[in-house]
mmCIF file of C-alpha atoms in Angstrom:
data_model
loop_
_atom_site.group_PDB
_atom_site.id
_atom_site.type_symbol
_atom_site.label_atom_id
_atom_site.label_comp_id
_atom_site.label_asym_id
_atom_site.label_seq_id
_atom_site.Cartn_x
_atom_site.Cartn_y
_atom_site.Cartn_z
ATOM 1 C CA MET A 10 0.000 0.000 0.000
ATOM 2 C CA SER A 11 1.352 3.438 -0.924
ATOM 3 C CA ARG A 12 1.922 6.110 1.715
ATOM 4 C CA VAL A 13 -0.997 8.117 0.301
ATOM 5 C CA ALA A 14 -3.268 5.088 0.463
ATOM 6 C CA GLU A 15 -2.201 4.409 4.054
ATOM 7 C CA TYR A 16 -3.063 7.941 5.097
ATOM 8 C CA ARG A 17 -6.380 7.883 3.275
ATOM 9 C CA GLU A 18 -7.211 4.648 5.065
ATOM 10 C CA ARG A 19 -6.321 6.193 8.428
ATOM 11 C CA ILE A 20 -8.387 9.270 7.624
ATOM 12 C CA ALA A 21 -11.370 7.060 6.764
ATOM 13 C CA ARG A 22 -10.913 5.142 10.025
ATOM 14 C CA PHE A 23 -10.161 7.922 12.503
ATOM 15 C CA ASN A 24 -11.460 11.197 11.062
ATOM 16 C CA PRO A 25 -15.133 10.510 11.916
ATOM 17 C CA ARG A 26 -14.039 10.519 15.561
ATOM 18 C CA LEU A 27 -11.734 13.536 15.305
ATOM 19 C CA ASN A 28 -13.258 15.814 12.651
ATOM 20 C CA ALA A 29 -9.765 17.001 11.703
ATOM 21 C CA PHE A 30 -9.966 16.805 7.890
ATOM 22 C CA ILE A 31 -12.839 18.750 6.316
ATOM 23 C CA ASP A 32 -12.275 18.291 2.567
ATOM 24 C CA LEU A 33 -10.160 15.683 0.792
ATOM 25 C CA ALA A 34 -8.389 15.955 -2.540
ATOM 26 C CA GLU A 35 -9.883 13.518 -5.041
ATOM 27 C CA ASN A 36 -6.633 12.282 -6.541
ATOM 28 C CA PRO A 37 -3.643 13.583 -4.558
ATOM 29 C CA GLN A 38 -0.396 13.474 -6.516
ATOM 30 C CA GLY A 39 3.246 13.584 -5.503
ATOM 31 C CA GLU A 40 6.005 11.468 -4.025
ATOM 32 C CA GLY A 41 7.063 13.536 -1.026
ATOM 33 C CA LEU A 42 5.624 14.292 2.395
ATOM 34 C CA CYS A 43 1.838 14.067 2.772
ATOM 35 C CA TYR A 44 0.177 17.256 4.027
ATOM 36 C CA GLY A 45 -3.036 18.491 5.516
ATOM 37 C CA VAL A 46 -3.621 22.210 4.970
ATOM 38 C CA LYS A 47 -5.536 24.544 7.258
ATOM 39 C CA SER A 48 -8.733 25.675 5.585
ATOM 40 C CA ASN A 49 -7.713 29.342 5.438
ATOM 41 C CA ILE A 50 -4.790 28.466 3.123
ATOM 42 C CA ALA A 51 -5.739 28.139 -0.541
ATOM 43 C CA VAL A 52 -5.497 24.707 -2.160
ATOM 44 C CA LYS A 53 -6.567 24.830 -5.808
ATOM 45 C CA GLY A 54 -9.916 23.120 -6.332
ATOM 46 C CA LEU A 55 -10.773 22.742 -2.636
ATOM 47 C CA PRO A 56 -13.041 24.951 -0.501
ATOM 48 C CA LEU A 57 -11.367 28.001 1.011
ATOM 49 C CA THR A 58 -13.634 28.707 3.978
ATOM 50 C CA ALA A 59 -11.357 29.874 6.809
ATOM 51 C CA GLY A 60 -13.808 28.002 9.021
ATOM 52 C CA ILE A 61 -16.577 30.507 8.236
ATOM 53 C CA GLU A 62 -20.097 29.510 7.181
ATOM 54 C CA ALA A 63 -20.389 32.555 4.931
ATOM 55 C CA TYR A 64 -17.593 31.182 2.743
ATOM 56 C CA ARG A 65 -18.968 27.656 2.435
ATOM 57 C CA GLY A 66 -18.782 26.691 -1.229
ATOM 58 C CA GLU A 67 -15.975 29.127 -2.052
ATOM 59 C CA ILE A 68 -13.416 27.198 -4.122
ATOM 60 C CA ALA A 69 -9.788 28.273 -4.304
ATOM 61 C CA PRO A 70 -8.944 29.027 -7.961
ATOM 62 C CA GLU A 71 -5.194 28.701 -7.354
ATOM 63 C CA ASP A 72 -2.809 27.361 -4.762
ATOM 64 C CA SER A 73 -1.467 29.707 -2.129
ATOM 65 C CA GLU A 74 2.238 30.422 -2.533
ATOM 66 C CA ALA A 75 3.039 28.137 0.420
ATOM 67 C CA VAL A 76 1.129 25.217 -1.111
ATOM 68 C CA ALA A 77 2.671 25.881 -4.526
ATOM 69 C CA ARG A 78 6.139 25.653 -2.977
ATOM 70 C CA LEU A 79 5.215 22.377 -1.311
ATOM 71 C CA ARG A 80 3.953 20.910 -4.579
ATOM 72 C CA ASN A 81 7.166 21.988 -6.303
ATOM 73 C CA SER A 82 9.059 19.932 -3.729
ATOM 74 C CA GLY A 83 6.957 16.857 -4.518
ATOM 75 C CA ALA A 84 4.581 17.150 -1.553
ATOM 76 C CA VAL A 85 1.195 15.431 -1.595
ATOM 77 C CA ILE A 86 -1.760 17.576 -0.503
ATOM 78 C CA LEU A 87 -4.262 15.192 1.082
ATOM 79 C CA GLY A 88 -6.887 17.830 1.847
ATOM 80 C CA THR A 89 -7.840 20.688 4.141
ATOM 81 C CA VAL A 90 -8.300 20.559 7.900
ATOM 82 C CA ASN A 91 -10.602 22.212 10.402
ATOM 83 C CA MET A 92 -9.818 25.410 12.313
ATOM 84 C CA HIS A 93 -11.310 27.934 14.693
ATOM 85 C CA GLU A 94 -13.633 30.309 12.868
ATOM 86 C CA ALA A 95 -11.599 32.922 10.952
ATOM 87 C CA ALA A 96 -8.504 31.956 13.032
ATOM 88 C CA LEU A 97 -9.795 34.155 15.881
ATOM 89 C CA GLY A 98 -9.827 31.729 18.790
ATOM 90 C CA ALA A 99 -7.908 28.876 20.356
ATOM 91 C CA THR A 100 -10.230 25.877 20.754
ATOM 92 C CA THR A 101 -11.329 24.801 17.218
ATOM 93 C CA ASP A 102 -14.882 24.530 18.502
ATOM 94 C CA ASN A 103 -16.300 25.551 15.147
ATOM 95 C CA VAL A 104 -20.024 26.314 14.972
ATOM 96 C CA ALA A 105 -20.197 25.710 11.197
ATOM 97 C CA TYR A 106 -17.811 22.788 10.665
ATOM 98 C CA GLY A 107 -17.942 21.085 14.049
ATOM 99 C CA ARG A 108 -15.533 20.514 16.901
ATOM 100 C CA THR A 109 -12.185 18.903 16.306
ATOM 101 C CA GLN A 110 -11.423 16.463 19.099
ATOM 102 C CA ASN A 111 -8.029 16.190 20.749
ATOM 103 C CA PRO A 112 -6.639 12.706 19.959
ATOM 104 C CA TRP A 113 -5.366 12.427 23.523
ATOM 105 C CA ARG A 114 -8.843 12.743 25.029
ATOM 106 C CA ASP A 115 -12.337 12.993 23.571
ATOM 107 C CA GLY A 116 -14.174 16.106 24.662
ATOM 108 C CA TYR A 117 -10.956 18.099 24.971
ATOM 109 C CA THR A 118 -9.833 20.919 22.700
ATOM 110 C CA PRO A 119 -6.888 20.354 20.352
ATOM 111 C CA GLY A 120 -6.155 24.055 20.677
ATOM 112 C CA GLY A 121 -6.534 26.629 17.997
ATOM 113 C CA SER A 122 -6.835 28.174 15.737
ATOM 114 C CA SER A 123 -4.943 25.395 13.904
ATOM 115 C CA GLY A 124 -6.603 22.644 15.937
ATOM 116 C CA GLY A 125 -7.358 20.476 12.927
ATOM 117 C CA SER A 126 -3.685 20.621 11.986
ATOM 118 C CA GLY A 127 -2.561 19.520 15.455
ATOM 119 C CA ALA A 128 -5.109 16.716 15.703
ATOM 120 C CA ALA A 129 -4.389 15.386 12.202
ATOM 121 C CA VAL A 130 -0.651 15.151 12.841
ATOM 122 C CA ALA A 131 -1.005 13.733 16.358
ATOM 123 C CA ALA A 132 -3.347 10.977 15.154
ATOM 124 C CA GLY A 133 -1.076 10.050 12.257
ATOM 125 C CA LEU A 134 -3.402 11.192 9.472
ATOM 126 C CA CYS A 135 -0.613 12.998 7.590
ATOM 127 C CA ASP A 136 3.131 13.644 7.794
ATOM 128 C CA VAL A 137 2.768 17.392 8.146
ATOM 129 C CA ALA A 138 -0.040 19.913 8.480
ATOM 130 C CA LEU A 139 0.157 23.597 7.655
ATOM 131 C CA GLY A 140 -1.295 26.020 10.165
ATOM 132 C CA SER A 141 -1.456 29.758 10.575
ATOM 133 C CA ASP A 142 -0.117 31.488 13.667
ATOM 134 C CA THR A 143 -1.177 34.997 14.698
ATOM 135 C CA MET A 144 -0.436 34.859 18.429
ATOM 136 C CA GLY A 145 0.410 31.175 18.859
ATOM 137 C CA SER A 146 -2.015 29.242 16.685
ATOM 138 C CA VAL A 147 0.560 26.733 15.374
ATOM 139 C CA ARG A 148 2.377 26.215 18.667
ATOM 140 C CA ILE A 149 -0.615 25.986 21.025
ATOM 141 C CA PRO A 150 -2.233 23.100 19.054
ATOM 142 C CA ALA A 151 1.198 21.449 18.861
ATOM 143 C CA ALA A 152 1.433 21.671 22.650
ATOM 144 C CA TYR A 153 -2.104 20.473 23.370
ATOM 145 C CA CYS A 154 -1.838 17.615 20.871
ATOM 146 C CA GLY A 155 1.683 16.513 21.776
ATOM 147 C CA VAL A 156 3.476 17.203 18.477
ATOM 148 C CA GLN A 157 6.131 19.597 17.168
ATOM 149 C CA GLY A 158 5.245 22.941 15.564
ATOM 150 C CA HIS A 159 7.260 25.815 14.102
ATOM 151 C CA LYS A 160 6.299 29.459 13.665
ATOM 152 C CA PRO A 161 8.792 30.952 11.197
ATOM 153 C CA SER A 162 10.461 34.325 11.313
ATOM 154 C CA THR A 163 8.263 37.040 9.877
ATOM 155 C CA GLY A 164 8.525 36.981 6.099
ATOM 156 C CA ALA A 165 10.229 33.578 5.873
ATOM 157 C CA VAL A 166 7.119 31.889 4.482
ATOM 158 C CA PRO A 167 4.816 33.939 2.224
ATOM 159 C CA THR A 168 1.178 34.416 3.209
ATOM 160 C CA ASP A 169 -0.106 35.045 -0.327
ATOM 161 C CA GLY A 170 -3.329 33.109 -0.852
ATOM 162 C CA VAL A 171 -4.198 32.973 2.839
ATOM 163 C CA VAL A 172 -7.438 34.334 4.290
ATOM 164 C CA ALA A 173 -5.833 36.688 6.762
ATOM 165 C CA LEU A 174 -6.731 37.486 10.330
ATOM 166 C CA SER A 175 -3.936 40.026 10.860
ATOM 167 C CA HIS A 176 -1.636 41.076 8.056
ATOM 168 C CA LEU A 177 0.825 42.289 10.673
ATOM 169 C CA LEU A 178 0.950 39.183 12.849
ATOM 170 C CA ASP A 179 -0.023 36.199 10.647
ATOM 171 C CA HIS A 180 2.537 33.476 9.877
ATOM 172 C CA ILE A 181 2.287 30.130 8.078
ATOM 173 C CA GLY A 182 4.066 27.218 9.747
ATOM 174 C CA PRO A 183 4.208 23.408 9.797
ATOM 175 C CA LEU A 184 3.290 20.859 12.471
ATOM 176 C CA ALA A 185 4.811 17.366 12.428
ATOM 177 C CA ARG A 186 5.653 14.437 14.668
ATOM 178 C CA ASP A 187 9.410 15.109 14.670
ATOM 179 C CA ILE A 188 11.769 18.027 14.211
ATOM 180 C CA GLU A 189 13.488 16.582 11.145
ATOM 181 C CA THR A 190 10.163 16.607 9.307
ATOM 182 C CA LEU A 191 9.621 20.221 10.359
ATOM 183 C CA TRP A 192 13.080 21.016 8.985
ATOM 184 C CA ASN A 193 12.273 19.386 5.641
ATOM 185 C CA ALA A 194 8.936 21.183 5.455
ATOM 186 C CA MET A 195 10.567 24.525 6.202
ATOM 187 C CA ASN A 196 13.252 23.871 3.594
ATOM 188 C CA SER A 197 10.464 23.741 0.997
ATOM 189 C CA LEU A 198 8.315 26.522 2.442
ATOM 190 C CA ALA A 199 11.109 29.024 2.982
ATOM 191 C CA HIS A 200 13.142 28.172 -0.148
ATOM 192 C CA TRP A 201 16.280 27.617 1.876
ATOM 193 C CA GLY A 202 17.818 25.717 -1.025
ATOM 194 C CA ASP A 203 19.787 23.727 1.529
ATOM 195 C CA THR A 204 20.098 20.006 0.895
ATOM 196 C CA SER A 205 22.049 19.342 4.082
ATOM 197 C CA LYS A 206 20.534 17.233 6.827
ATOM 198 C CA LEU A 207 19.379 18.657 10.111
ATOM 199 C CA VAL A 208 22.191 18.534 12.679
ATOM 200 C CA PRO A 209 20.988 18.894 16.291
ATOM 201 C CA ALA A 210 22.687 21.673 18.224
ATOM 202 C CA ASP A 211 25.328 20.810 20.800
ATOM 203 C CA LEU A 212 23.696 21.739 24.104
ATOM 204 C CA ALA A 213 27.050 21.818 25.884
ATOM 205 C CA GLY A 214 27.813 25.474 26.454
ATOM 206 C CA LEU A 215 24.714 26.705 24.630
ATOM 207 C CA ARG A 216 23.390 29.846 26.307
ATOM 208 C CA ILE A 217 19.704 29.229 26.949
ATOM 209 C CA GLY A 218 17.640 31.934 28.572
ATOM 210 C CA VAL A 219 14.853 30.627 30.808
ATOM 211 C CA TRP A 220 11.827 32.923 30.603
ATOM 212 C CA THR A 221 11.486 34.450 34.040
ATOM 213 C CA GLY A 222 8.374 35.874 35.699
ATOM 214 C CA LEU A 223 6.259 32.775 35.159
ATOM 215 C CA GLY A 224 4.588 33.616 38.445
ATOM 216 C CA GLU A 225 2.961 36.606 36.754
ATOM 217 C CA VAL A 226 0.988 34.192 34.559
ATOM 218 C CA ASP A 227 -1.600 31.770 35.923
ATOM 219 C CA VAL A 228 0.379 28.652 34.971
ATOM 220 C CA GLU A 229 -1.306 25.349 35.821
ATOM 221 C CA ALA A 230 0.554 23.349 38.438
ATOM 222 C CA PRO A 231 1.220 20.359 36.116
ATOM 223 C CA VAL A 232 2.666 22.712 33.487
ATOM 224 C CA ALA A 233 4.887 24.506 36.005
ATOM 225 C CA THR A 234 6.162 21.207 37.385
ATOM 226 C CA ALA A 235 6.804 19.749 33.936
ATOM 227 C CA PHE A 236 8.632 22.881 32.782
ATOM 228 C CA ALA A 237 10.885 22.868 35.851
ATOM 229 C CA GLN A 238 11.692 19.215 35.187
ATOM 230 C CA ALA A 239 12.406 19.985 31.534
ATOM 231 C CA VAL A 240 14.767 22.810 32.506
ATOM 232 C CA ASP A 241 16.637 20.445 34.838
ATOM 233 C CA ARG A 242 17.041 17.888 32.053
ATOM 234 C CA ILE A 243 18.303 20.531 29.639
ATOM 235 C CA GLU A 244 20.870 21.695 32.188
ATOM 236 C CA GLN A 245 21.969 18.116 32.835
ATOM 237 C CA ALA A 246 22.549 17.796 29.087
ATOM 238 C CA GLY A 247 25.185 20.529 29.356
ATOM 239 C CA ALA A 248 23.407 23.759 28.438
ATOM 240 C CA GLN A 249 24.332 26.994 30.167
ATOM 241 C CA LEU A 250 21.075 28.299 31.631
ATOM 242 C CA LEU A 251 20.469 31.996 32.176
ATOM 243 C CA GLN A 252 17.617 32.118 34.675
ATOM 244 C CA GLN A 253 16.681 35.804 34.621
ATOM 245 C CA VAL A 254 15.517 36.408 31.057
ATOM 246 C CA SER A 255 12.496 38.545 30.308
ATOM 247 C CA PRO A 256 11.318 39.712 26.854
ATOM 248 C CA PRO A 257 11.964 43.460 26.619
ATOM 249 C CA ASP A 258 8.848 45.667 26.745
ATOM 250 C CA TYR A 259 6.543 42.636 26.790
ATOM 251 C CA ALA A 260 3.822 42.993 29.459
ATOM 252 C CA TYR A 261 1.304 40.156 29.611
ATOM 253 C CA GLY A 262 -1.984 42.018 29.996
ATOM 254 C CA LYS A 263 -1.043 44.994 27.835
ATOM 255 C CA SER A 264 0.462 42.795 25.128
ATOM 256 C CA ARG A 265 -2.492 40.411 25.142
ATOM 257 C CA ARG A 266 -4.918 43.292 24.653
ATOM 258 C CA ALA A 267 -2.772 44.868 21.938
ATOM 259 C CA GLY A 268 -2.576 41.646 19.960
ATOM 260 C CA LEU A 269 -6.304 41.002 20.177
ATOM 261 C CA LEU A 270 -7.142 44.571 19.217
ATOM 262 C CA VAL A 271 -4.891 44.544 16.158
ATOM 263 C CA SER A 272 -6.248 41.124 15.116
ATOM 264 C CA GLU A 273 -9.854 42.213 15.483
ATOM 265 C CA VAL A 274 -9.394 45.524 13.679
ATOM 266 C CA GLU A 275 -7.505 43.907 10.791
ATOM 267 C CA GLY A 276 -9.841 40.898 10.758
ATOM 268 C CA HIS A 277 -12.809 43.219 10.377
ATOM 269 C CA GLY A 278 -11.117 44.804 7.389
ATOM 270 C CA VAL A 279 -10.615 41.394 5.775
ATOM 271 C CA HIS A 280 -14.249 40.305 6.212
ATOM 272 C CA GLU A 281 -16.092 43.634 6.179
ATOM 273 C CA ALA A 282 -17.800 43.214 2.807
ATOM 274 C CA ARG A 283 -19.030 39.701 3.568
ATOM 275 C CA LEU A 284 -20.088 40.713 7.084
ATOM 276 C CA ASP A 285 -22.274 43.431 5.579
ATOM 277 C CA ALA A 286 -23.718 41.107 2.926
ATOM 278 C CA ASP A 287 -24.216 37.984 5.056
ATOM 279 C CA PRO A 288 -23.954 38.677 8.787
ATOM 280 C CA ALA A 289 -25.706 35.406 9.621
ATOM 281 C CA GLY A 290 -22.828 33.577 7.933
ATOM 282 C CA PHE A 291 -20.617 34.472 10.906
ATOM 283 C CA SER A 292 -21.143 33.298 14.461
ATOM 284 C CA GLU A 293 -22.497 35.726 17.034
ATOM 285 C CA GLY A 294 -19.317 35.358 19.076
ATOM 286 C CA PHE A 295 -17.115 36.281 16.131
ATOM 287 C CA ARG A 296 -19.255 39.296 15.252
ATOM 288 C CA LYS A 297 -19.052 40.515 18.853
ATOM 289 C CA LEU A 298 -15.260 40.235 18.912
ATOM 290 C CA LEU A 299 -14.885 42.275 15.740
ATOM 291 C CA ALA A 300 -17.451 44.819 16.926
ATOM 292 C CA TRP A 301 -15.467 45.323 20.130
ATOM 293 C CA GLY A 302 -12.315 45.956 18.117
ATOM 294 C CA ILE A 303 -13.720 48.495 15.708
ATOM 295 C CA ARG A 304 -15.447 50.421 18.517
ATOM 296 C CA ARG A 305 -12.170 51.133 20.300
ATOM 297 C CA PRO A 306 -10.958 54.740 20.133
ATOM 298 C CA ALA A 307 -8.429 55.499 17.409
ATOM 299 C CA GLU A 308 -5.791 56.446 19.959
ATOM 300 C CA GLU A 309 -6.130 53.034 21.621
ATOM 301 C CA VAL A 310 -5.642 51.275 18.289
ATOM 302 C CA THR A 311 -2.604 53.443 17.537
ATOM 303 C CA ALA A 312 -1.179 52.660 20.965
ATOM 304 C CA ALA A 313 -1.583 48.921 20.291
ATOM 305 C CA TYR A 314 0.419 49.176 17.072
ATOM 306 C CA ASP A 315 3.037 51.303 18.802
ATOM 307 C CA HIS A 316 3.358 48.756 21.614
ATOM 308 C CA ILE A 317 3.949 45.911 19.150
ATOM 309 C CA ALA A 318 6.464 48.018 17.197
ATOM 310 C CA LYS A 319 8.395 48.746 20.396
ATOM 311 C CA ILE A 320 8.540 45.039 21.250
ATOM 312 C CA ARG A 321 9.793 44.238 17.746
ATOM 313 C CA THR A 322 12.536 46.862 17.970
ATOM 314 C CA SER A 323 13.836 45.820 21.375
ATOM 315 C CA ALA A 324 13.757 42.027 20.938
ATOM 316 C CA ALA A 325 17.203 41.825 19.366
ATOM 317 C CA ASP A 326 18.794 43.097 22.582
ATOM 318 C CA LEU A 327 17.906 39.895 24.394
ATOM 319 C CA PHE A 328 19.777 37.688 21.935
ATOM 320 C CA GLU A 329 23.045 39.486 22.595
ATOM 321 C CA THR A 330 23.229 37.608 25.906
ATOM 322 C CA CYS A 331 21.646 34.253 25.004
ATOM 323 C CA ASP A 332 21.333 32.006 21.964
ATOM 324 C CA VAL A 333 17.698 31.042 22.478
ATOM 325 C CA VAL A 334 14.954 31.513 25.060
ATOM 326 C CA ILE A 335 12.800 28.684 26.404
ATOM 327 C CA ALA A 336 9.381 28.888 28.042
ATOM 328 C CA PRO A 337 6.298 26.729 28.432
ATOM 329 C CA THR A 338 4.459 26.768 25.131
ATOM 330 C CA ALA A 339 1.124 27.409 26.855
ATOM 331 C CA PRO A 340 0.231 28.048 30.512
ATOM 332 C CA GLN A 341 -2.154 25.085 30.532
ATOM 333 C CA GLN A 342 -2.630 21.632 29.050
ATOM 334 C CA ALA A 343 -5.578 20.807 26.828
ATOM 335 C CA PHE A 344 -8.894 21.346 28.605
ATOM 336 C CA PRO A 345 -12.534 20.265 28.114
ATOM 337 C CA PHE A 346 -14.623 22.155 25.577
ATOM 338 C CA GLU A 347 -17.131 22.909 28.328
ATOM 339 C CA ALA A 348 -14.525 24.601 30.537
ATOM 340 C CA PRO A 349 -14.023 28.386 30.457
ATOM 341 C CA VAL A 350 -11.488 29.369 27.807
ATOM 342 C CA PRO A 351 -8.347 30.756 29.489
ATOM 343 C CA ALA A 352 -7.569 34.330 28.515
ATOM 344 C CA ASN A 353 -3.831 33.709 28.844
ATOM 345 C CA GLN A 354 -3.327 30.912 26.300
ATOM 346 C CA ALA A 355 -0.996 33.017 24.145
ATOM 347 C CA ASP A 356 0.969 34.738 26.927
ATOM 348 C CA PHE A 357 4.144 32.741 26.118
ATOM 349 C CA THR A 358 3.649 32.541 22.351
ATOM 350 C CA ALA A 359 2.556 36.018 21.227
ATOM 351 C CA TRP A 360 5.970 37.589 21.840
ATOM 352 C CA ALA A 361 7.437 35.739 18.839
ATOM 353 C CA ASN A 362 4.676 37.099 16.580
ATOM 354 C CA PHE A 363 5.082 40.654 17.854
ATOM 355 C CA ALA A 364 8.885 40.528 17.609
ATOM 356 C CA ALA A 365 9.144 38.683 14.234
ATOM 357 C CA LEU A 366 11.003 35.767 15.872
ATOM 358 C CA PRO A 367 11.136 32.057 14.947
ATOM 359 C CA ALA A 368 9.731 29.733 17.619
ATOM 360 C CA THR A 369 9.292 25.966 17.884
ATOM 361 C CA ALA A 370 7.008 24.039 20.219
ATOM 362 C CA VAL A 371 8.767 20.841 21.325
ATOM 363 C CA PHE A 372 6.983 17.903 22.965
ATOM 364 C CA SER A 373 8.510 17.380 26.432
ATOM 365 C CA GLY A 374 6.588 14.409 27.826
ATOM 366 C CA VAL A 375 3.222 13.047 28.908
ATOM 367 C CA ASP A 376 2.004 13.987 32.365
ATOM 368 C CA PRO A 377 1.829 10.870 34.563
ATOM 369 C CA ASP A 378 -1.226 12.198 36.402
ATOM 370 C CA THR A 379 -3.288 13.906 33.711
ATOM 371 C CA GLY A 380 -2.216 11.699 30.805
ATOM 372 C CA LEU A 381 -1.914 14.801 28.598
ATOM 373 C CA PRO A 382 1.178 16.080 26.755
ATOM 374 C CA HIS A 383 3.516 18.894 27.802
ATOM 375 C CA SER A 384 5.545 21.223 25.584
ATOM 376 C CA VAL A 385 8.571 23.540 25.752
ATOM 377 C CA GLN A 386 8.925 26.465 23.367
ATOM 378 C CA VAL A 387 12.288 27.460 21.833
ATOM 379 C CA ILE A 388 12.519 31.062 20.596
ATOM 380 C CA GLY A 389 15.437 32.568 18.679
ATOM 381 C CA ALA A 390 16.586 35.722 16.945
ATOM 382 C CA THR A 391 14.789 36.772 13.796
ATOM 383 C CA GLY A 392 15.995 34.980 10.677
ATOM 384 C CA ARG A 393 17.605 32.181 12.713
ATOM 385 C CA ASP A 394 14.971 29.528 12.004
ATOM 386 C CA ARG A 395 17.538 26.825 11.285
ATOM 387 C CA ASP A 396 19.332 27.498 14.554
ATOM 388 C CA VAL A 397 16.066 27.307 16.487
ATOM 389 C CA LEU A 398 15.155 24.017 14.816
ATOM 390 C CA ALA A 399 18.642 22.659 15.555
ATOM 391 C CA VAL A 400 18.146 23.457 19.248
ATOM 392 C CA ALA A 401 14.658 21.947 19.074
ATOM 393 C CA ALA A 402 16.186 18.781 17.626
ATOM 394 C CA ALA A 403 18.625 18.634 20.531
ATOM 395 C CA LEU A 404 15.750 18.979 22.995
ATOM 396 C CA GLU A 405 13.824 16.288 21.124
ATOM 397 C CA ALA A 406 16.789 13.981 21.739
ATOM 398 C CA VAL A 407 16.552 14.812 25.459
ATOM 399 C CA PHE A 408 12.774 14.463 25.793
ATOM 400 C CA GLY A 409 12.094 11.798 23.160
ATOM 401 C CA LYS A 410 9.866 12.005 20.113
ATOM 402 C CA PRO A 411 6.115 12.318 20.613
ATOM 403 C CA PRO A 412 4.307 8.990 21.083
ATOM 404 C CA MET A 413 1.094 8.169 19.264
ATOM 405 C CA PRO A 414 -1.955 8.927 21.448
ATOM 406 C CA PRO A 415 -3.620 5.810 22.878
ATOM 407 C CA GLY A 416 -5.927 4.148 20.388
ATOM 408 C CA PHE A 417 -4.289 5.497 17.245
ATOM 409 C CA ASP A 418 -1.483 2.941 16.745
#
């Protein structure tokens, strides 16, 4: 059986339970890695809905630039995967296209907004899935679903042919079950033109900044414990840990509000015409979020952009003293759909979007008590994607590669 046939068989067997894939390509072609693509990224001939009911039936006339680059590398596009409506949210509890279940536990969110991407990779329905990441939407699903995910440096992967949420903050990035596959995907997406193999970084002597001030964020006890254990293991592997590292000018509450405001203002601009023509095609919750954004005073919107610009300018200073920064990927593990959605999901991820930095979510183990995966995030200087992935590969060697969730072997 071919690799494509194996994946199509697994999709037929497991997707009814997960609701990860939404539309399948009729006759996928290629000899390379097999991909799922988030449904806000254009795949020629498949619906381009961005998880929005109002766009149901819209067919992409051409591939996005990212998908075109993948096809040129021989990639197989299996189909498109579910997402949080319009990429504005972090649960993938989609009112139009249904919930995507976390493969680690039914009834739990896979994260968002690229939840279908995380679930599809974790359950072994594809080699790689493309997601979009505005404030953490590749890395949070990677963390909740126990896989690896990379948000590239700003501009490394083109966003042409993507239904945007925020033109300023959006990134396209891959999720996979191992760092080497992420490396190969990024080689195609970013046109590195580098045929060399991934070489894990030597942790001995590597200057790793440990994100300080975790007490200012409501970090779940299992996450805090797992991160402390991960830091100990990294130090035992020979890394030089710098314990007092804090992103310059990044303030959790202020930054969170700035990111949401920019996303909602720019998202309204993207969807304004369709919102006016078909308001019922958008959920009430989504309409309320955009309405809040566009009602904010102009000076508040300007201040949000200024805050993000200041963070982007000052970020380089931190990497004069350390090679990379590590932090928990998210302050919590996956949680039930019925639970309140934490406001702080992106507190450790949004900095990389604001500051144009590459960042990789690395699986760091399964919690012995909760049975859910943990994740450590590696963040590096802008343009240093390969260095960040090399460090991520070294951490993968320390923590081990992600296991298949129970029931999906």
